[in-house]
Coordinates of C-alpha atoms in Angstrom, one line a residue:
M266 CA 19.1 47.8 44.8
K267 CA 19.2 44.9 47.3
K268 CA 15.4 45.2 47.6
L269 CA 15.0 44.6 43.8
L270 CA 17.5 41.8 43.8
G271 CA 15.4 39.5 45.9
P272 CA 12.2 39.7 43.7
L273 CA 14.4 39.5 40.6
V274 CA 16.0 36.3 41.8
I275 CA 12.5 34.8 42.5
I276 CA 11.3 35.8 39.1
I277 CA 14.3 34.3 37.5
V278 CA 13.9 31.1 39.5
I279 CA 10.2 30.9 38.5
I280 CA 11.0 31.4 34.8
A281 CA 13.8 28.8 35.1
V282 CA 11.3 26.3 36.6
F283 CA 8.7 27.0 33.9
A284 CA 11.4 26.7 31.2
A285 CA 12.6 23.4 32.8
I286 CA 9.0 22.1 32.5
L287 CA 8.1 23.8 29.3
V288 CA 11.1 23.0 27.1
P289 CA 11.0 19.2 27.6
S290 CA 7.2 19.1 27.2
Y291 CA 7.4 21.2 24.0
N292 CA 10.2 19.0 22.6
G293 CA 8.1 15.9 23.5
F294 CA 5.2 17.3 21.4
V295 CA 7.5 18.0 18.5
N296 CA 8.9 14.5 18.7
G297 CA 5.4 13.0 19.1
E298 CA 4.1 15.0 16.1
E299 CA 7.1 13.8 14.0
D300 CA 6.4 10.2 15.1
V301 CA 2.8 10.6 14.0
N302 CA 3.9 12.0 10.6
Q303 CA 6.5 9.2 10.1
A304 CA 3.9 6.5 11.0
Y305 CA 1.4 8.0 8.5
A306 CA 4.1 8.1 5.9
Q307 CA 4.4 4.4 6.3
V308 CA 0.7 4.0 5.8
E309 CA 0.9 6.1 2.7
N310 CA 3.9 4.0 1.5
Q311 CA 1.8 0.8 1.8
L312 CA -1.2 2.4 0.1
Q313 CA 1.1 3.4 -2.7
R314 CA 2.5 -0.1 -2.9
R315 CA -1.0 -1.5 -3.1
M316 CA -1.9 1.1 -5.8
D317 CA 1.2 0.2 -7.8
L318 CA 1.0 -3.6 -7.2
I319 CA -2.5 -4.4 -8.1
P320 CA -2.6 -2.9 -11.6
N321 CA 0.8 -4.3 -12.4
L322 CA -0.1 -7.8 -11.3
V323 CA -3.5 -7.7 -12.9
N324 CA -1.9 -6.6 -16.2
T325 CA 0.7 -9.3 -15.8
V326 CA -2.1 -11.9 -15.5
K327 CA -4.0 -10.3 -18.3
G328 CA -0.8 -10.3 -20.4
F329 CA -0.2 -13.9 -19.7
A330 CA -3.8 -14.8 -20.5
S331 CA -3.7 -12.8 -23.7
H332 CA -0.5 -14.5 -24.6
E333 CA -2.3 -17.9 -24.2
K334 CA -5.2 -16.5 -26.2
E335 CA -2.8 -15.4 -29.0
V336 CA -1.2 -18.9 -29.2
L337 CA -4.6 -20.6 -29.2
S338 CA -5.9 -18.1 -31.7
N339 CA -2.9 -18.7 -33.9
I340 CA -3.5 -22.5 -33.7
A341 CA -7.2 -22.0 -34.6
D342 CA -6.3 -19.7 -37.6
A343 CA -3.6 -22.2 -38.8
R344 CA -6.1 -25.0 -38.5
S345 CA -8.7 -23.1 -40.5
K346 CA -6.2 -22.3 -43.2
L347 CA -5.2 -26.0 -43.3
A348 CA -8.8 -27.0 -43.6
G349 CA -9.5 -24.4 -46.3
A350 CA -6.3 -25.2 -48.3
N351 CA -7.0 -26.4 -51.8
T352 CA -3.5 -26.9 -53.2
P353 CA -0.6 -28.8 -51.9
A354 CA 1.4 -25.5 -51.6
E355 CA -1.4 -24.0 -49.6
Q356 CA -1.6 -27.1 -47.4
A357 CA 2.2 -27.1 -46.8
A358 CA 2.1 -23.4 -45.9
A359 CA -0.9 -23.9 -43.6
N360 CA 0.7 -27.0 -42.1
D361 CA 4.0 -25.1 -41.4
Q362 CA 2.0 -22.3 -39.8
L363 CA 0.1 -24.8 -37.6
S364 CA 3.3 -26.6 -36.6
G365 CA 4.8 -23.3 -35.6
A366 CA 1.7 -22.3 -33.6
L367 CA 1.7 -25.8 -31.9
S368 CA 5.4 -25.5 -31.0
R369 CA 4.7 -22.1 -29.4
L370 CA 1.9 -23.7 -27.4
L371 CA 4.3 -26.5 -26.3
V372 CA 6.8 -23.9 -25.2
V373 CA 4.1 -22.2 -23.2
V374 CA 3.0 -25.6 -21.7
E375 CA 6.6 -26.6 -20.9
N376 CA 7.4 -23.2 -19.3
Y377 CA 4.1 -23.0 -17.5
P378 CA 2.8 -26.6 -16.9
A379 CA -0.6 -27.2 -15.3
L380 CA -2.2 -24.0 -16.6
K381 CA 0.3 -21.5 -15.4
A382 CA -2.3 -18.8 -15.3
D383 CA -3.3 -20.4 -12.1
A384 CA 0.1 -19.8 -10.6
N385 CA -0.1 -16.2 -11.6
F386 CA -3.5 -15.9 -9.9
R387 CA -2.0 -17.5 -6.8
Q388 CA 0.9 -15.0 -7.0
L389 CA -1.5 -12.1 -7.3
M390 CA -3.5 -13.3 -4.3
D391 CA -0.3 -13.8 -2.2
E392 CA 1.0 -10.3 -3.2
L393 CA -2.4 -8.8 -2.4
A394 CA -2.6 -10.6 1.0
G395 CA 1.0 -9.5 1.8
T396 CA 0.2 -5.9 0.9
E397 CA -3.0 -5.9 2.9
N398 CA -1.1 -7.3 5.9
R399 CA 1.6 -4.7 5.6
L400 CA -1.1 -2.0 5.3
S401 CA -2.9 -3.4 8.4
V402 CA 0.3 -3.3 10.4
A403 CA 1.1 0.2 9.2
R404 CA -2.4 1.4 10.2
Q405 CA -2.1 -0.2 13.6
D406 CA 1.3 1.3 14.2
Y407 CA 0.0 4.7 13.2
N408 CA -3.0 4.5 15.5
E409 CA -0.8 3.5 18.4
V410 CA 1.5 6.5 17.8
V411 CA -1.6 8.7 17.5
S412 CA -3.0 7.3 20.8
N413 CA 0.3 8.1 22.6
Y414 CA 0.4 11.6 21.1
N415 CA -3.3 12.3 21.9
K416 CA -2.7 11.2 25.5
K417 CA 0.1 13.8 25.8
V418 CA -2.2 16.5 24.4
K419 CA -4.9 15.7 26.9
R420 CA -2.9 15.2 30.1
M421 CA -1.6 17.9 32.4
P422 CA 0.7 19.8 32.0
G423 CA 0.9 18.7 28.4
S424 CA -2.6 20.1 27.7
I425 CA -1.4 23.6 28.7
V426 CA 1.7 23.4 26.5
A427 CA -0.3 21.9 23.6
S428 CA -2.9 24.6 23.7
V429 CA -0.3 27.4 24.0
F430 CA 1.8 26.1 21.1
G431 CA -1.0 24.8 18.9
F432 CA -0.5 21.1 19.2
D433 CA -3.8 19.5 18.3
Q434 CA -5.0 16.0 18.6
K435 CA -4.4 13.8 15.6
E436 CA -7.1 11.7 13.8
Y437 CA -7.0 7.9 14.0
F438 CA -6.9 5.9 10.8
K439 CA -10.5 4.6 10.5
A440 CA -11.7 2.1 8.1
D441 CA -14.0 3.2 5.3
P442 CA -17.6 2.2 6.1
N443 CA -17.6 0.3 2.8
A444 CA -14.5 -1.7 4.0
K445 CA -16.8 -4.4 5.3
E446 CA -17.4 -5.5 1.8
A447 CA -14.5 -7.4 0.1
P448 CA -13.1 -5.6 -3.0
V449 CA -13.9 -7.1 -6.3
V450 CA -11.0 -8.1 -8.6
D451 CA -12.3 -8.6 -12.1
F452 CA -10.1 -10.5 -14.5
N453 CA -12.7 -10.7 -17.2
G454 CA -13.0 -6.9 -17.7
D455 CA -16.7 -7.2 -18.0
G456 CA -17.6 -6.6 -14.3
K457 CA -19.2 -10.1 -13.9

């Protein structure tokens, strides 16, 4: 029995040493993988923000522009009716319609002096720039976390633990080859 006790103690010590090395390394990979997942979630969050932001702001600008077009169209219609009015009653009605359309234009001008559509375009560009900056930072943070994780996967003894437990290297966030070209934002809707 004493002869078996010596080798058993040695085996237990070897297992304990391997466990002491293996468990922290395994937990490090689990933590690293979760850091990569969390960093990528932030990239996705910013991508979603951009996806949600751009159409909403473009529609806001289009809505504003169509509001101005509607006011100007109402003025043109009222002016045409006034020019085509033959009787005093028709002229009075056309004049009232033109006065109403002009007062709506004055409200627009008072609320949005100096062609407020320009301010909306500036807001759109500021929001787009802010979103692109946030996205750039999120991608940079993600790639940094991936770099740290991949170094753990490649280094000893991490490479052994990674291969045993299936921890693979993660992909970096790479720019689309077409990213060298600036995106086109078309406010005319005709692609020109």
